[in-house]
């Protein structure tokens, strides 16, 4: 069943996914430092992890992984370009840009990627920005579009399409993890960025229909954006929102996200909807108030790493606290507040460690681990064949079955969970050889005790199994508990050791109960294999006879 899943599910090769220490690559550890010197919050670290993941995915790195390790973010990826990975730890940039209006129609250049048919459009209220706690009405709907296909000059868009509620923090940005830039080197990536800037940051996109059409045609919202985090704030920008549903034409930056002091989500009782409240720093509040006073009725876009997070409509001049309202749920309002609070990252990162593992070293490590495991397995087999004879052959078959199961599980875990086998995991499997062999020893020794007491091989098996399985269950439970505690408390490669040890312990129970015990039962029913010369129990039977004879002689003397 396992190998049916291996060969008939998934599109990958039937080989385990190897960790960076086995296939070679780069590991960069970024240590987070908060401005006040206190430990960073879990929310800010989680958001930093998400933003850096988006940046590393969009940088052309194949198969990256960003994980939290205490107050650190550890970036691992194949390849040896540690400088490129270090640069990804720079704070993500949040900017405020105006949504430009079409010079002919006067409507915002906010264009749906897949516009619905005009007859099926139901107008809904769009996002709005207004003073926090104000009763200013939200913006109404705009006229329906003149065509279901957006024109370069920007046809008016219905309000149902201008609604830009923030997606959840794990939404469309994770789609950027698709490997659209796989296999590119730094020169190719730099060229893509330059080409994207030339088209999508053309100073004439807001006034020249041809420049606008070229920029829109070059923009694919379903693929990673080469400009992600690299746009020029002094030039216009043609980009998508985070959900990939709309294309925007934005003007140059007028305010930085660093000017946001805090952002909180809450439920507005008067409007009966979830809203996001912003507070700016003094300079930011002055800039925001001046801009909103001059651009009432227009949209302002909140742009994080070149993607639009939200584009509310300004209802009136806003001084002080600001409120963004729209079609938010509790979670989307919280996510937007987190982005606005931490989009420019209140954390700085120090490059505390950079480790490069060459492919040659990784291959050598894998070969050394496999050699160590092979020698250990060979010694166990030789011992079992010498000591248990036919039962040793059953041990060999059980170990082969266990190894085949482990291999299949590793392939499936790599496909389904992204699990990568590292050198510490290989060490865990080598230790597991002893755990598996120990279960055989417990069973066989208990069986020898039964034979020593005068029972036949066939009658000894069920009695020995009933008593041995309790010991096997207890021993494996202790091993699994130790592995679970180690996995919960450890970090880094030690987790891989604990995981493989615990997994092997569970597979040991499967092998002993479903393979070893049934094979021993079959052997005990075979006339050939149950012979003392083949079973290895002849010496035990002889010793049992001598012990009983000696005991009878002693009892006769005493009588």
XYZ file of C-alpha atoms in Angstrom:
559
model
C 0.000 0.000 0.000
C 2.817 2.395 0.839
C 4.569 1.800 -2.455
C 1.310 2.148 -4.357
C 1.120 5.654 -2.880
C 4.792 6.246 -3.755
C 4.476 5.305 -7.417
C 0.908 6.322 -8.215
C 0.496 9.580 -6.301
C 2.395 12.801 -6.795
C 4.585 13.843 -9.669
C 7.958 13.773 -7.932
C 10.617 11.114 -8.189
C 10.359 8.148 -5.785
C 13.278 9.353 -3.683
C 13.310 11.045 -0.265
C 13.743 14.785 -0.108
C 17.210 15.518 1.251
C 18.069 18.267 3.694
C 20.514 21.019 2.966
C 23.362 19.243 4.778
C 23.030 16.263 2.419
C 22.472 17.957 -0.939
C 24.467 21.138 -0.346
C 23.328 24.729 -0.094
C 23.289 27.744 2.187
C 21.897 28.359 5.648
C 21.672 31.920 6.971
C 20.576 32.683 10.530
C 19.055 36.124 11.140
C 18.803 37.254 14.761
C 15.902 39.633 15.424
C 16.583 42.764 17.455
C 13.718 45.030 18.556
C 14.223 48.802 18.945
C 13.655 48.768 22.706
C 15.989 45.825 23.286
C 13.177 43.602 24.538
C 12.480 40.149 23.036
C 10.393 40.528 19.869
C 6.741 39.526 20.032
C 5.518 36.307 18.478
C 3.216 38.247 16.122
C 6.022 40.427 14.783
C 8.299 37.411 14.315
C 5.558 35.478 12.521
C 4.858 38.407 10.206
C 8.581 38.913 9.571
C 8.819 35.216 8.703
C 5.939 35.562 6.227
C 7.369 38.681 4.570
C 10.870 37.235 4.300
C 9.387 33.998 2.906
C 7.640 36.023 0.196
C 10.852 37.889 -0.572
C 13.018 34.757 -0.784
C 10.432 33.043 -2.993
C 10.360 36.021 -5.323
C 14.145 36.290 -5.530
C 14.575 33.243 -7.770
C 15.825 30.871 -5.045
C 14.685 27.273 -5.551
C 13.129 25.366 -2.643
C 13.658 27.904 0.168
C 12.644 27.373 3.772
C 12.247 30.051 6.458
C 11.669 28.791 9.999
C 11.575 30.354 13.449
C 14.224 29.260 15.915
C 13.684 31.197 19.124
C 14.297 34.858 18.258
C 16.023 33.833 15.033
C 14.809 33.306 11.498
C 16.754 30.574 9.713
C 16.762 30.720 5.909
C 17.902 27.575 4.134
C 18.081 27.101 0.392
C 20.097 25.140 -2.150
C 22.997 27.035 -3.671
C 25.904 29.001 -2.290
C 24.719 32.606 -2.599
C 24.688 33.536 1.080
C 24.902 37.277 0.292
C 21.594 37.086 -1.563
C 19.929 35.341 1.398
C 21.392 37.868 3.856
C 19.930 40.745 1.865
C 16.466 39.217 2.256
C 16.595 40.001 5.964
C 16.271 43.704 5.272
C 13.026 45.228 6.538
C 10.138 45.050 4.085
C 8.926 48.429 2.837
C 5.381 49.717 3.291
C 4.441 52.779 1.233
C 1.360 54.900 0.608
C 0.711 55.669 -3.063
C -2.210 57.443 -4.797
C -4.401 55.410 -7.139
C -4.195 57.342 -10.419
C -7.320 58.296 -12.344
C -7.762 57.728 -16.053
C -7.202 61.068 -17.841
C -10.192 60.479 -20.169
C -12.864 58.941 -17.945
C -11.649 60.206 -14.588
C -12.233 56.780 -13.001
C -9.591 55.083 -10.836
C -7.160 52.855 -12.719
C -8.094 49.838 -10.640
C -8.713 47.083 -13.161
C -10.069 43.581 -12.384
C -7.954 40.715 -13.695
C -11.025 38.582 -14.520
C -13.949 41.040 -14.694
C -17.455 39.557 -14.393
C -20.136 40.148 -16.996
C -21.825 43.544 -16.444
C -25.252 41.946 -16.114
C -24.146 39.818 -13.170
C -22.498 42.632 -11.189
C -24.056 43.536 -7.851
C -22.760 46.858 -6.503
C -21.339 46.736 -2.992
C -19.818 49.479 -0.825
C -16.104 49.977 -1.351
C -13.425 50.532 1.227
C -13.184 54.013 2.674
C -10.800 55.941 4.842
C -12.126 58.454 7.356
C -11.427 59.864 10.805
C -11.487 57.180 13.490
C -14.828 57.226 15.295
C -16.352 59.553 12.687
C -19.849 59.117 11.317
C -18.790 60.128 7.825
C -20.563 57.895 5.319
C -18.647 55.347 3.300
C -18.347 55.888 -0.419
C -21.179 54.797 -2.639
C -21.053 52.638 -5.704
C -19.702 53.873 -9.031
C -21.323 53.350 -12.442
C -21.060 49.927 -14.028
C -18.303 49.365 -16.575
C -18.907 50.015 -20.205
C -17.221 46.767 -21.170
C -16.435 43.512 -19.476
C -12.874 43.731 -20.810
C -10.764 46.519 -19.275
C -9.317 48.988 -21.790
C -5.900 50.582 -21.441
C -7.478 53.948 -20.719
C -9.213 52.439 -17.671
C -12.956 51.935 -17.921
C -14.955 52.744 -14.754
C -15.152 49.790 -12.411
C -18.203 48.874 -10.286
C -17.797 49.180 -6.568
C -18.025 45.421 -6.174
C -14.717 45.286 -7.996
C -13.111 48.189 -6.125
C -13.594 46.517 -2.765
C -10.144 45.591 -1.536
C -10.585 43.951 1.795
C -7.291 42.674 3.023
C -6.671 38.983 2.538
C -5.600 36.828 5.403
C -1.930 36.893 6.216
C -1.448 33.495 4.618
C -3.442 34.228 1.497
C -2.289 35.213 -1.928
C 1.243 36.040 -0.923
C 1.821 32.339 -0.391
C 0.878 31.770 -3.999
C 3.993 33.699 -4.826
C 5.835 30.698 -3.466
C 5.238 28.977 -6.769
C 8.584 28.472 -8.344
C 8.151 30.820 -11.277
C 11.734 32.031 -10.943
C 13.363 28.659 -10.370
C 16.730 28.118 -11.936
C 17.498 31.816 -12.488
C 20.862 33.256 -11.557
C 21.475 36.737 -10.185
C 22.070 38.240 -13.658
C 18.785 36.892 -15.009
C 16.899 38.117 -11.972
C 18.492 41.574 -12.238
C 17.481 41.764 -15.903
C 13.887 40.837 -15.061
C 13.783 43.566 -12.417
C 15.202 46.130 -14.855
C 12.730 45.136 -17.585
C 9.803 45.287 -15.159
C 10.853 48.759 -13.986
C 11.154 50.001 -17.556
C 7.584 48.942 -18.362
C 5.684 49.138 -15.088
C 7.403 52.222 -13.674
C 7.325 54.222 -16.873
C 6.675 57.867 -15.860
C 4.037 58.089 -18.629
C 1.782 55.177 -17.542
C -0.737 57.610 -16.077
C -1.022 59.733 -19.207
C 0.042 57.660 -22.214
C -2.433 54.881 -23.209
C 0.278 52.994 -25.079
C 2.623 52.994 -22.088
C -0.248 51.907 -19.860
C -1.217 49.064 -22.187
C 2.380 47.823 -22.368
C 2.654 47.890 -18.569
C -0.648 46.055 -18.045
C 0.187 43.429 -20.665
C 3.548 42.720 -18.997
C 1.949 42.228 -15.578
C 0.816 38.707 -14.640
C -0.847 38.638 -11.206
C -0.637 34.842 -11.082
C 3.167 34.727 -11.061
C 5.829 35.967 -8.629
C 6.496 39.656 -9.057
C 10.147 40.472 -9.935
C 9.581 43.981 -8.512
C 8.515 42.611 -5.124
C 10.385 44.886 -2.710
C 12.490 46.524 -5.464
C 10.183 49.244 -6.846
C 11.347 52.857 -7.102
C 9.225 54.990 -4.720
C 9.777 58.158 -6.801
C 8.113 56.705 -9.926
C 4.573 55.455 -10.750
C 3.903 51.746 -10.336
C 1.637 49.281 -12.136
C 1.042 46.343 -9.821
C -1.459 43.813 -8.441
C -3.166 43.501 -5.102
C -2.184 40.646 -2.771
C -5.190 38.551 -3.784
C -4.195 38.755 -7.471
C -7.690 39.989 -8.437
C -6.930 43.577 -9.473
C -4.307 45.569 -11.337
C -3.576 49.068 -10.070
C -1.880 52.090 -11.579
C -0.335 54.028 -8.721
C 1.459 57.321 -8.428
C 4.765 57.988 -6.639
C 4.948 57.436 -2.901
C 3.660 60.253 -0.706
C 4.087 58.595 2.715
C 6.149 55.774 4.256
C 4.695 53.008 6.429
C 7.421 53.802 8.957
C 5.276 56.837 9.871
C 2.503 54.561 11.254
C 2.717 54.492 15.020
C 0.202 51.676 15.516
C -2.790 49.998 13.894
C -5.592 48.097 15.602
C -8.646 46.198 14.427
C -12.006 46.534 16.124
C -15.767 46.338 15.658
C -17.546 49.630 14.925
C -20.917 49.488 16.686
C -22.364 52.384 14.671
C -21.504 50.844 11.311
C -21.912 47.247 12.549
C -18.744 46.166 10.784
C -15.076 45.455 11.428
C -12.694 48.375 10.877
C -8.980 49.128 11.163
C -7.826 52.211 13.101
C -4.473 53.898 12.410
C -2.382 56.330 14.409
C 0.493 58.145 12.710
C 3.623 59.662 14.118
C 3.565 63.500 14.171
C 5.259 63.993 10.803
C 3.222 61.220 9.217
C -0.024 62.637 10.625
C 0.740 66.036 9.093
C 1.533 64.518 5.701
C -1.550 62.280 5.785
C -3.837 65.146 6.804
C -2.493 67.409 4.066
C -2.834 64.693 1.426
C -6.361 63.588 2.369
C -7.517 67.214 2.423
C -6.369 67.720 -1.163
C -7.600 64.364 -2.539
C -11.117 63.845 -1.141
C -13.005 61.298 -3.248
C -9.841 59.614 -4.489
C -8.229 56.333 -3.452
C -4.972 55.857 -1.540
C -3.211 52.504 -1.778
C -1.325 50.823 1.052
C 1.528 49.061 -0.793
C 3.652 46.391 0.932
C 6.672 45.148 -1.030
C 5.185 46.442 -4.303
C 1.771 44.784 -3.761
C -1.456 46.570 -2.825
C -2.741 45.505 0.583
C -5.748 47.851 0.595
C -6.926 50.837 -1.459
C -9.611 52.735 0.500
C -11.439 55.810 -0.781
C -10.880 59.092 1.074
C -14.186 60.600 2.212
C -12.867 63.755 3.891
C -9.758 65.435 5.259
C -8.379 63.301 8.062
C -6.452 64.732 10.982
C -5.122 62.438 13.677
C -6.473 58.922 13.983
C -7.743 57.296 10.782
C -10.262 54.542 10.229
C -10.392 52.157 7.285
C -13.761 50.499 6.736
C -14.804 47.948 4.161
C -16.022 44.385 3.811
C -13.736 43.056 6.540
C -14.177 39.962 8.659
C -12.649 39.816 12.104
C -9.637 37.912 10.766
C -9.047 40.070 7.666
C -9.264 43.234 9.775
C -6.734 41.801 12.215
C -4.438 40.750 9.365
C -4.551 44.208 7.781
C -3.817 45.833 11.150
C -0.813 43.544 11.563
C 0.470 44.404 8.083
C 0.095 48.123 8.723
C 1.699 47.833 12.151
C 4.598 45.607 11.166
C 4.793 45.953 7.381
C 7.987 47.973 7.642
C 9.179 45.495 10.308
C 9.808 46.975 13.767
C 12.685 44.495 13.960
C 16.185 44.661 12.620
C 18.084 41.490 11.824
C 21.728 40.750 12.467
C 23.396 38.066 10.368
C 24.606 35.964 13.282
C 25.599 32.938 11.206
C 26.135 32.010 7.577
C 26.978 28.430 6.723
C 27.680 27.027 3.275
C 27.575 23.277 2.694
C 29.040 22.190 -0.617
C 27.376 19.464 -2.649
C 30.538 17.354 -2.283
C 30.449 17.616 1.496
C 26.736 16.809 1.536
C 27.256 13.729 -0.616
C 30.164 12.611 1.572
C 28.010 13.015 4.682
C 25.238 10.952 3.141
C 27.663 8.233 2.050
C 29.241 8.147 5.513
C 25.820 7.883 7.160
C 24.707 5.089 4.853
C 28.004 3.266 5.391
C 27.621 3.502 9.161
C 24.042 2.239 8.937
C 25.073 -0.604 6.626
C 27.858 -1.736 8.961
C 25.534 -1.622 11.958
C 22.861 -3.576 10.107
C 25.401 -6.155 8.915
C 26.708 -6.729 12.443
C 23.177 -7.197 13.763
C 22.386 -9.704 10.992
C 25.613 -11.696 11.570
C 24.901 -11.861 15.290
C 21.298 -12.977 14.755
C 22.268 -15.656 12.201
C 24.978 -16.982 14.505
C 22.889 -16.923 17.654
C 19.339 -17.601 16.394
C 19.935 -19.458 13.079
C 16.508 -19.784 11.360
C 15.096 -17.139 13.689
C 17.963 -14.920 12.566
C 16.739 -15.274 8.980
C 13.322 -14.072 10.140
C 15.059 -11.146 11.812
C 16.758 -10.312 8.506
C 13.431 -10.392 6.647
C 11.860 -8.162 9.296
C 14.700 -5.634 9.096
C 14.461 -5.538 5.304
C 10.723 -4.930 5.577
C 11.328 -2.209 8.162
C 13.861 -0.478 5.903
C 11.496 -0.615 2.929
C 8.691 0.897 5.015
C 10.963 3.667 6.299
C 12.044 4.545 2.758
C 8.446 4.730 1.482
C 7.349 6.847 4.446
C 10.248 9.266 3.860
C 9.243 9.706 0.206
C 5.604 10.352 1.133
C 6.455 12.745 3.974
C 8.690 14.694 1.601
C 5.809 15.053 -0.874
C 2.995 15.748 1.558
C 4.702 17.671 4.363
C 7.924 18.879 2.760
C 9.977 16.795 5.208
C 13.671 16.724 4.340
C 15.992 14.005 5.587
C 19.132 15.494 7.115
C 22.240 13.941 8.591
C 20.797 13.971 12.115
C 17.771 12.081 10.770
C 20.063 9.446 9.270
C 21.635 9.043 12.732
C 18.151 8.528 14.156
C 17.493 5.696 11.719
C 20.809 4.045 12.620
C 19.805 4.132 16.289
C 16.445 2.671 15.267
C 18.178 -0.485 14.001
C 19.032 -1.264 17.590
C 15.494 -0.468 18.773
C 14.005 -2.815 16.173
C 16.512 -5.604 16.884
C 15.846 -5.228 20.600
C 12.190 -6.135 20.045
C 13.257 -9.332 18.281
C 15.619 -10.241 21.113
C 12.891 -9.781 23.726
C 10.518 -12.049 21.786
C 13.082 -14.744 20.965
C 14.543 -14.902 24.474
C 11.091 -15.233 25.967
C 10.433 -18.077 23.525
C 13.684 -19.791 24.525
C 12.573 -19.638 28.151
C 9.371 -21.449 27.226
C 11.311 -24.134 25.320
C 13.742 -24.505 28.237
C 10.762 -25.303 30.460
C 9.932 -28.278 28.240
C 7.491 -26.894 25.674
C 7.807 -27.490 21.971
C 8.653 -24.738 19.524
C 5.046 -24.594 18.326
C 3.493 -24.377 21.784
C 6.128 -21.947 23.024
C 5.397 -19.267 20.393
C 1.910 -18.100 21.543
C 2.861 -18.151 25.241
C 6.094 -16.266 24.577
C 4.315 -13.692 22.418
C 1.693 -12.858 25.057
C 4.419 -12.111 27.601
C 6.942 -10.512 25.254
C 4.587 -8.032 23.626
C 4.010 -6.273 26.955
C 7.723 -5.708 27.313
C 8.030 -4.605 23.674
C 5.164 -2.129 24.064
C 6.650 -0.728 27.265
C 10.139 -0.370 25.785
C 8.872 1.304 22.599
C 6.608 3.587 24.616
C 9.610 4.806 26.620
C 11.664 5.322 23.428
C 8.842 7.200 21.720
C 8.227 9.374 24.788
C 11.912 10.287 24.921
C 11.880 11.146 21.202
C 8.709 13.250 21.596
C 10.152 15.240 24.500
C 13.404 15.765 22.592
C 11.485 16.927 19.516
C 9.403 19.381 21.571
C 12.386 20.919 23.357
C 15.126 20.716 20.730
C 15.856 23.030 17.822
C 17.622 22.672 14.490
C 19.047 19.343 13.415
C 18.315 17.671 16.758
C 14.630 17.833 15.830
C 15.407 15.691 12.786
C 17.093 13.094 14.984
C 14.135 13.035 17.378
C 11.599 12.829 14.548
C 13.213 9.887 12.782
C 13.794 8.062 16.079
C 10.140 8.435 17.050
C 8.921 7.446 13.591
C 11.167 4.375 13.553
C 9.855 3.364 16.963
C 6.278 3.403 15.670
C 7.281 1.467 12.563
C 9.041 -1.061 14.812
C 5.687 -1.898 16.399
C 4.154 -2.352 12.945
C 6.966 -4.688 11.880
C 6.995 -6.762 15.080
C 3.223 -7.188 15.215
C 2.484 -7.603 11.497
C 5.685 -9.213 10.197
C 7.942 -10.804 12.808
C 5.294 -12.519 14.922
C 3.384 -13.988 11.925
C 6.650 -15.240 10.395
C 7.652 -16.959 13.639
C 4.197 -18.588 13.849
C 4.581 -19.907 10.294
C 8.084 -21.197 11.071
C 6.830 -23.019 14.185
C 4.263 -24.855 12.044
C 6.847 -25.965 9.484
C 8.290 -29.443 10.068
C 11.600 -28.431 8.542
C 12.084 -25.052 10.214
C 10.868 -26.307 13.583
C 13.615 -28.934 13.733
C 16.165 -28.071 16.462
C 18.995 -28.121 13.909
C 17.348 -25.287 11.924
C 15.535 -23.347 14.624
C 18.604 -22.980 16.817
C 16.602 -24.227 19.798
C 18.304 -27.624 20.061
C 20.855 -26.458 22.631
C 18.077 -24.806 24.614
C 16.011 -28.004 24.627
C 19.076 -30.024 25.681
C 19.834 -27.573 28.468
C 16.213 -27.762 29.627
C 16.329 -31.563 29.754
C 19.564 -31.478 31.766
C 18.138 -28.904 34.168
C 15.007 -30.942 34.732
C 17.046 -34.145 35.182
C 19.307 -32.434 37.717
C 16.294 -31.082 39.554
C 14.694 -34.545 39.667
C 17.918 -36.114 40.963
C 18.196 -33.482 43.672
C 14.596 -34.042 44.700
C 15.184 -37.835 44.845
C 18.197 -37.412 47.143
C 16.311 -35.141 49.468
C 13.438 -37.604 49.580
